Amino acid sequence: MSDLYVEDPLTFWCNNYGLGSAEVVFLGIPFDGTSCFRVGSREAPNRIRTMSYNLETYSELCRKDLKDLKMLDYGNVIVSPGDTGESMRRIKETVADISGKFPVIVGGEHTITLPVVQSMLRKYPDLHVLQFDAHLDLKNEYAGSKFSHVTVMRRLVEILGKKRIIQVGARSFSAEEREFSRKNNILKSLERLPGFGFKGPVYITVDMDVFDPAFAPGVSTPEPNGLDPGEFLETINSMKNQMDVIGFDVVETCPPYDTSDVTSLLSAKVIMEMLLALKK
Ligand SMILES: [Mn+2]
């Protein structure tokens, strides 16, 4: 059968390669089991795939084309509804399956970053995490649970240590989280990020609520006074030679609360521009 005139709109744009030869692997994780405000980020991976078809594959910012990347859309992890522990186990195993590839992980809510990083630590024991987020996600526990999108970075600090985590864009947190972040010196401003030296491989996690709700209204926990996507993408692009980025995730897009797919479209754009800027 000829595939000259057909495409699969249920995969991310430019999904061209098999697992053997792909260098970049797109993986959806439709998990929103711990969302504490607006639920529905489980719908984001498929909505972002759909919106990706609206984008030109060429980036003027990076002067590169998505078509030149060897990319595979690996599908979605089958999570276990209501069972965070089992879902995290499945995520860890699936990410281990694509070890050695450059992962583009699409949530789902922010809890998923924990099992993804745990899995990637096997290959990169000195991994650093750079987080863009309106929130610090540093609470020790929330509603009786230690594993949620409110506590995820606290768990990562416990695993990685304070020197291997940098947080950018936070503007909503408790006094206790602020104190924890200040003591550990992990909160930075976007302006101070370029020139910051990362000594080791970097995994970037982008919570879409880091952007101002004017640009990204469809997120689980929107927070006013956020970043402008243009300044974010310029900063990422300007830092491409200063960081050895080995993968990233984009989380918390919440299609049921999105207006005219604005946030899913921005998520697809962020994924594309980050990939072109950062994939070596
Ligand atoms: Mn978050």
mmCIF file of C-alpha atoms and ligand atoms in Angstrom:
data_model
loop_
_atom_site.group_PDB
_atom_site.id
_atom_site.type_symbol
_atom_site.label_atom_id
_atom_site.label_comp_id
_atom_site.label_asym_id
_atom_site.label_seq_id
_atom_site.Cartn_x
_atom_site.Cartn_y
_atom_site.Cartn_z
ATOM 1 C CA MET A 1 0.000 0.000 0.000
ATOM 2 C CA SER A 2 1.295 3.463 -0.824
ATOM 3 C CA ASP A 3 1.420 5.967 2.042
ATOM 4 C CA LEU A 4 2.167 8.888 -0.251
ATOM 5 C CA TYR A 5 -1.076 10.744 0.458
ATOM 6 C CA VAL A 6 -1.952 9.603 3.964
ATOM 7 C CA GLU A 7 -0.995 10.774 7.436
ATOM 8 C CA ASP A 8 -1.906 9.692 10.938
ATOM 9 C CA PRO A 9 -3.407 12.729 12.710
ATOM 10 C CA LEU A 10 -3.374 10.865 16.026
ATOM 11 C CA THR A 11 0.398 11.126 16.225
ATOM 12 C CA PHE A 12 2.511 14.212 16.783
ATOM 13 C CA TRP A 13 3.495 16.048 13.565
ATOM 14 C CA CYS A 14 6.569 14.593 11.835
ATOM 15 C CA ASN A 15 6.307 11.178 13.432
ATOM 16 C CA ASN A 16 8.438 9.424 10.840
ATOM 17 C CA TYR A 17 10.613 6.710 12.298
ATOM 18 C CA GLY A 18 10.474 3.319 14.000
ATOM 19 C CA LEU A 19 11.806 2.739 17.513
ATOM 20 C CA GLY A 20 15.108 1.365 16.241
ATOM 21 C CA SER A 21 16.149 4.406 14.247
ATOM 22 C CA ALA A 22 14.294 7.230 16.044
ATOM 23 C CA GLU A 23 16.413 9.678 18.047
ATOM 24 C CA VAL A 24 13.488 11.592 19.542
ATOM 25 C CA VAL A 25 10.552 9.795 21.136
ATOM 26 C CA PHE A 26 7.266 11.559 21.918
ATOM 27 C CA LEU A 27 5.406 9.857 24.786
ATOM 28 C CA GLY A 28 1.989 10.867 26.125
ATOM 29 C CA ILE A 29 1.119 10.264 29.775
ATOM 30 C CA PRO A 30 -2.615 10.940 30.246
ATOM 31 C CA PHE A 31 -2.533 10.886 34.057
ATOM 32 C CA ASP A 32 -4.394 13.486 36.136
ATOM 33 C CA GLY A 33 -5.192 11.416 39.219
ATOM 34 C CA THR A 34 -3.898 13.908 41.794
ATOM 35 C CA SER A 35 -5.030 17.195 40.222
ATOM 36 C CA CYS A 36 -6.234 19.354 43.102
ATOM 37 C CA PHE A 37 -8.243 22.007 41.222
ATOM 38 C CA ARG A 38 -9.341 21.576 37.595
ATOM 39 C CA VAL A 39 -9.081 18.031 36.248
ATOM 40 C CA GLY A 40 -8.730 17.017 32.612
ATOM 41 C CA SER A 41 -5.016 17.168 31.761
ATOM 42 C CA ARG A 42 -5.369 13.510 30.775
ATOM 43 C CA GLU A 43 -6.846 14.837 27.536
ATOM 44 C CA ALA A 44 -3.781 16.915 26.695
ATOM 45 C CA PRO A 45 -1.511 14.460 24.835
ATOM 46 C CA ASN A 46 -4.098 13.786 22.131
ATOM 47 C CA ARG A 47 -5.243 17.407 21.899
ATOM 48 C CA ILE A 48 -1.636 18.608 21.545
ATOM 49 C CA ARG A 49 -1.073 16.019 18.806
ATOM 50 C CA THR A 50 -4.083 17.365 16.939
ATOM 51 C CA MET A 51 -2.948 20.975 17.275
ATOM 52 C CA SER A 52 0.583 20.130 16.117
ATOM 53 C CA TYR A 53 -0.766 19.730 12.567
ATOM 54 C CA ASN A 54 -1.457 23.455 12.482
ATOM 55 C CA LEU A 55 2.240 24.282 12.859
ATOM 56 C CA GLU A 56 4.796 24.861 10.146
ATOM 57 C CA THR A 57 7.667 22.445 10.725
ATOM 58 C CA TYR A 58 10.278 25.135 10.118
ATOM 59 C CA SER A 59 11.393 27.355 13.004
ATOM 60 C CA GLU A 60 12.659 30.804 12.189
ATOM 61 C CA LEU A 61 13.942 31.149 15.755
ATOM 62 C CA CYS A 62 16.197 28.082 15.440
ATOM 63 C CA ARG A 63 16.590 28.050 11.635
ATOM 64 C CA LYS A 64 15.852 24.338 11.719
ATOM 65 C CA ASP A 65 13.092 22.033 10.517
ATOM 66 C CA LEU A 66 11.223 19.406 12.500
ATOM 67 C CA LYS A 67 11.259 17.177 9.423
ATOM 68 C CA ASP A 68 15.027 16.773 9.819
ATOM 69 C CA LEU A 69 14.653 15.126 13.227
ATOM 70 C CA LYS A 70 14.254 11.366 13.458
ATOM 71 C CA MET A 71 11.117 11.258 15.563
ATOM 72 C CA LEU A 72 8.698 8.591 16.721
ATOM 73 C CA ASP A 73 5.378 9.102 18.509
ATOM 74 C CA TYR A 74 5.421 6.107 20.860
ATOM 75 C CA GLY A 75 1.783 6.566 21.944
ATOM 76 C CA ASN A 76 0.359 6.987 25.437
ATOM 77 C CA VAL A 77 1.165 5.130 28.644
ATOM 78 C CA ILE A 78 -1.867 3.164 29.834
ATOM 79 C CA VAL A 79 -2.148 4.553 33.344
ATOM 80 C CA SER A 80 -4.160 2.985 36.151
ATOM 81 C CA PRO A 81 -7.081 5.292 36.992
ATOM 82 C CA GLY A 82 -7.183 6.030 40.722
ATOM 83 C CA ASP A 83 -3.917 4.231 41.427
ATOM 84 C CA THR A 84 -1.014 6.681 41.507
ATOM 85 C CA GLY A 85 1.539 4.053 42.605
ATOM 86 C CA GLU A 86 0.714 1.626 39.807
ATOM 87 C CA SER A 87 0.609 4.488 37.274
ATOM 88 C CA MET A 88 4.071 5.642 38.382
ATOM 89 C CA ARG A 89 5.394 2.088 38.056
ATOM 90 C CA ARG A 90 4.068 1.860 34.502
ATOM 91 C CA ILE A 91 5.527 5.262 33.603
ATOM 92 C CA LYS A 92 8.951 4.265 34.944
ATOM 93 C CA GLU A 93 8.946 1.056 32.936
ATOM 94 C CA THR A 94 7.805 2.726 29.728
ATOM 95 C CA VAL A 95 10.466 5.437 29.998
ATOM 96 C CA ALA A 96 13.051 2.678 30.545
ATOM 97 C CA ASP A 97 11.852 1.173 27.231
ATOM 98 C CA ILE A 98 12.947 4.306 25.381
ATOM 99 C CA SER A 99 16.221 4.758 27.276
ATOM 100 C CA GLY A 100 18.903 6.177 24.994
ATOM 101 C CA LYS A 101 16.392 8.233 23.000
ATOM 102 C CA PHE A 102 15.669 11.941 23.546
ATOM 103 C CA PRO A 103 12.276 11.806 25.300
ATOM 104 C CA VAL A 104 9.554 14.407 24.805
ATOM 105 C CA ILE A 105 7.097 13.584 27.578
ATOM 106 C CA VAL A 106 3.636 15.110 27.410
ATOM 107 C CA GLY A 107 1.325 15.073 30.442
ATOM 108 C CA GLY A 108 -0.922 14.742 32.148
ATOM 109 C CA GLU A 109 -0.213 16.484 35.397
ATOM 110 C CA HIS A 110 3.071 17.251 37.056
ATOM 111 C CA THR A 111 3.303 14.132 39.237
ATOM 112 C CA ILE A 112 4.503 12.244 36.172
ATOM 113 C CA THR A 113 7.861 14.047 36.245
ATOM 114 C CA LEU A 114 8.859 12.028 39.327
ATOM 115 C CA PRO A 115 8.754 8.536 37.749
ATOM 116 C CA VAL A 116 10.183 9.885 34.484
ATOM 117 C CA VAL A 117 13.214 11.363 36.272
ATOM 118 C CA GLN A 118 13.600 8.252 38.448
ATOM 119 C CA SER A 119 13.761 6.172 35.293
ATOM 120 C CA MET A 120 16.191 8.513 33.542
ATOM 121 C CA LEU A 121 18.547 8.504 36.537
ATOM 122 C CA ARG A 122 19.507 4.942 35.625
ATOM 123 C CA LYS A 123 21.191 6.222 32.463
ATOM 124 C CA TYR A 124 22.120 9.684 33.804
ATOM 125 C CA PRO A 125 23.039 9.354 37.501
ATOM 126 C CA ASP A 126 24.193 12.994 37.623
ATOM 127 C CA LEU A 127 20.967 14.351 36.079
ATOM 128 C CA HIS A 128 19.893 17.960 36.810
ATOM 129 C CA VAL A 129 16.302 19.203 36.630
ATOM 130 C CA LEU A 130 15.310 22.660 35.390
ATOM 131 C CA GLN A 131 11.678 23.426 36.216
ATOM 132 C CA PHE A 132 9.502 26.174 34.720
ATOM 133 C CA ASP A 133 6.379 26.486 36.832
ATOM 134 C CA ALA A 134 4.096 29.046 38.480
ATOM 135 C CA HIS A 135 4.282 26.905 41.612
ATOM 136 C CA LEU A 136 7.175 25.486 43.580
ATOM 137 C CA ASP A 137 5.500 22.064 44.019
ATOM 138 C CA LEU A 138 7.577 21.717 47.198
ATOM 139 C CA LYS A 139 4.928 20.797 49.765
ATOM 140 C CA ASN A 140 5.969 17.804 51.846
ATOM 141 C CA GLU A 141 2.493 16.325 51.630
ATOM 142 C CA TYR A 142 -0.914 17.306 50.366
ATOM 143 C CA ALA A 143 -4.284 15.948 51.482
ATOM 144 C CA GLY A 144 -2.514 13.073 53.215
ATOM 145 C CA SER A 145 -0.425 12.055 50.210
ATOM 146 C CA LYS A 146 3.272 12.413 49.535
ATOM 147 C CA PHE A 147 2.820 11.816 45.819
ATOM 148 C CA SER A 148 0.945 14.525 43.940
ATOM 149 C CA HIS A 149 1.502 17.419 41.563
ATOM 150 C CA VAL A 150 1.827 19.653 44.646
ATOM 151 C CA THR A 151 4.692 17.633 46.177
ATOM 152 C CA VAL A 152 6.552 16.405 43.102
ATOM 153 C CA MET A 153 9.546 18.751 43.335
ATOM 154 C CA ARG A 154 9.990 18.079 47.052
ATOM 155 C CA ARG A 155 10.353 14.378 46.223
ATOM 156 C CA LEU A 156 12.840 15.251 43.483
ATOM 157 C CA VAL A 157 14.913 17.413 45.858
ATOM 158 C CA GLU A 158 15.049 14.407 48.206
ATOM 159 C CA ILE A 159 16.333 12.212 45.380
ATOM 160 C CA LEU A 160 18.639 14.635 43.553
ATOM 161 C CA GLY A 161 19.756 16.979 46.323
ATOM 162 C CA LYS A 162 19.365 20.755 46.268
ATOM 163 C CA LYS A 163 22.276 21.447 43.950
ATOM 164 C CA ARG A 164 20.710 19.657 41.022
ATOM 165 C CA ILE A 165 17.356 21.487 40.825
ATOM 166 C CA ILE A 166 16.629 24.972 39.503
ATOM 167 C CA GLN A 167 13.140 26.506 39.571
ATOM 168 C CA VAL A 168 12.070 29.401 37.351
ATOM 169 C CA GLY A 169 8.838 31.388 37.107
ATOM 170 C CA ALA A 170 7.319 30.538 40.508
ATOM 171 C CA ARG A 171 4.855 33.091 41.898
ATOM 172 C CA SER A 172 2.434 30.993 43.955
ATOM 173 C CA PHE A 173 3.499 29.033 47.037
ATOM 174 C CA SER A 174 3.120 28.721 50.793
ATOM 175 C CA ALA A 175 5.442 30.452 53.257
ATOM 176 C CA GLU A 176 6.891 27.038 54.125
ATOM 177 C CA GLU A 177 7.657 26.261 50.476
ATOM 178 C CA ARG A 178 9.220 29.711 50.051
ATOM 179 C CA GLU A 179 11.438 29.097 53.055
ATOM 180 C CA PHE A 180 12.445 25.636 51.800
ATOM 181 C CA SER A 181 13.255 27.026 48.365
ATOM 182 C CA ARG A 182 15.196 29.986 49.819
ATOM 183 C CA LYS A 183 17.210 27.786 52.193
ATOM 184 C CA ASN A 184 18.131 25.462 49.369
ATOM 185 C CA ASN A 185 18.711 28.327 46.931
ATOM 186 C CA ILE A 186 16.811 26.713 44.058
ATOM 187 C CA LEU A 187 14.506 29.537 42.875
ATOM 188 C CA LYS A 188 15.900 31.723 40.063
ATOM 189 C CA SER A 189 14.482 34.424 37.831
ATOM 190 C CA LEU A 190 14.275 33.965 34.052
ATOM 191 C CA GLU A 191 16.687 36.875 33.596
ATOM 192 C CA ARG A 192 19.345 35.182 35.724
ATOM 193 C CA LEU A 193 19.081 31.859 33.920
ATOM 194 C CA PRO A 194 21.338 32.493 30.901
ATOM 195 C CA GLY A 195 24.885 32.031 32.045
ATOM 196 C CA PHE A 196 23.883 29.687 34.842
ATOM 197 C CA GLY A 197 26.276 26.779 34.599
ATOM 198 C CA PHE A 198 24.856 23.268 34.645
ATOM 199 C CA LYS A 199 27.542 20.707 35.368
ATOM 200 C CA GLY A 200 25.930 17.610 33.939
ATOM 201 C CA PRO A 201 22.967 16.489 31.840
ATOM 202 C CA VAL A 202 19.767 18.523 32.206
ATOM 203 C CA TYR A 203 16.131 17.424 32.068
ATOM 204 C CA ILE A 204 13.671 20.305 31.631
ATOM 205 C CA THR A 205 10.130 20.180 32.970
ATOM 206 C CA VAL A 206 7.705 22.832 31.713
ATOM 207 C CA ASP A 207 4.478 23.267 33.651
ATOM 208 C CA MET A 208 2.310 25.246 31.233
ATOM 209 C CA ASP A 209 1.018 27.381 34.110
ATOM 210 C CA VAL A 210 4.404 29.138 34.083
ATOM 211 C CA PHE A 211 2.926 31.211 31.248
ATOM 212 C CA ASP A 212 0.495 34.012 31.922
ATOM 213 C CA PRO A 213 -3.148 32.830 31.756
ATOM 214 C CA ALA A 214 -3.578 35.343 28.928
ATOM 215 C CA PHE A 215 -1.379 33.018 26.829
ATOM 216 C CA ALA A 216 -2.236 29.715 28.508
ATOM 217 C CA PRO A 217 -5.739 29.807 30.012
ATOM 218 C CA GLY A 218 -6.284 26.041 29.763
ATOM 219 C CA VAL A 219 -4.179 24.728 32.624
ATOM 220 C CA SER A 220 -5.154 22.895 35.804
ATOM 221 C CA THR A 221 -4.118 25.646 38.232
ATOM 222 C CA PRO A 222 -3.842 29.020 36.432
ATOM 223 C CA GLU A 223 -1.897 31.796 38.139
ATOM 224 C CA PRO A 224 -1.878 35.429 36.963
ATOM 225 C CA ASN A 225 1.258 37.445 36.200
ATOM 226 C CA GLY A 226 3.205 34.763 34.342
ATOM 227 C CA LEU A 227 5.813 34.526 31.611
ATOM 228 C CA ASP A 228 5.416 35.615 28.026
ATOM 229 C CA PRO A 229 5.975 32.625 25.660
ATOM 230 C CA GLY A 230 8.182 34.754 23.407
ATOM 231 C CA GLU A 231 10.639 35.611 26.173
ATOM 232 C CA PHE A 232 10.620 31.984 27.318
ATOM 233 C CA LEU A 233 11.471 30.617 23.860
ATOM 234 C CA GLU A 234 14.144 33.275 23.270
ATOM 235 C CA THR A 235 15.762 32.379 26.595
ATOM 236 C CA ILE A 236 15.710 28.640 25.837
ATOM 237 C CA ASN A 237 17.182 29.251 22.406
ATOM 238 C CA SER A 238 19.890 31.521 23.806
ATOM 239 C CA MET A 239 20.919 28.814 26.290
ATOM 240 C CA LYS A 240 21.159 25.923 23.853
ATOM 241 C CA ASN A 241 24.950 25.829 23.883
ATOM 242 C CA GLN A 242 25.222 26.131 27.656
ATOM 243 C CA MET A 243 23.193 23.073 28.553
ATOM 244 C CA ASP A 244 23.376 19.410 27.690
ATOM 245 C CA VAL A 245 19.625 18.782 27.623
ATOM 246 C CA ILE A 246 18.773 15.092 27.389
ATOM 247 C CA GLY A 247 14.958 15.372 27.337
ATOM 248 C CA PHE A 248 12.004 17.396 28.574
ATOM 249 C CA ASP A 249 8.368 17.280 29.528
ATOM 250 C CA VAL A 250 5.414 19.620 29.030
ATOM 251 C CA VAL A 251 2.670 19.125 31.625
ATOM 252 C CA GLU A 252 -0.603 20.467 33.090
ATOM 253 C CA THR A 253 -2.297 21.521 29.851
ATOM 254 C CA CYS A 254 -6.002 21.023 30.578
ATOM 255 C CA PRO A 255 -8.111 20.913 27.383
ATOM 256 C CA PRO A 256 -11.573 20.963 29.054
ATOM 257 C CA TYR A 257 -10.732 24.465 30.369
ATOM 258 C CA ASP A 258 -8.946 25.667 27.258
ATOM 259 C CA THR A 259 -10.368 28.383 25.045
ATOM 260 C CA SER A 260 -10.209 27.730 21.323
ATOM 261 C CA ASP A 261 -7.294 25.317 21.920
ATOM 262 C CA VAL A 262 -4.993 28.239 22.750
ATOM 263 C CA THR A 263 -3.040 26.321 25.388
ATOM 264 C CA SER A 264 -2.822 23.033 23.470
ATOM 265 C CA LEU A 265 -1.549 24.960 20.471
ATOM 266 C CA LEU A 266 1.030 26.796 22.594
ATOM 267 C CA SER A 267 2.062 23.446 24.111
ATOM 268 C CA ALA A 268 2.672 22.027 20.625
ATOM 269 C CA LYS A 269 4.665 25.135 19.689
ATOM 270 C CA VAL A 270 6.739 24.988 22.880
ATOM 271 C CA ILE A 271 7.488 21.307 22.216
ATOM 272 C CA MET A 272 8.550 21.993 18.645
ATOM 273 C CA GLU A 273 10.729 25.021 19.439
ATOM 274 C CA MET A 274 12.354 23.360 22.466
ATOM 275 C CA LEU A 275 13.109 20.250 20.444
ATOM 276 C CA LEU A 276 14.693 22.198 17.608
ATOM 277 C CA ALA A 277 16.696 24.385 20.010
ATOM 278 C CA LEU A 278 17.882 21.710 22.407
ATOM 279 C CA LYS A 279 18.201 18.348 20.631
ATOM 280 C CA LYS A 280 21.890 17.955 19.824
HETATM 281 MN MN MN B 1 3.792 22.089 38.614
#
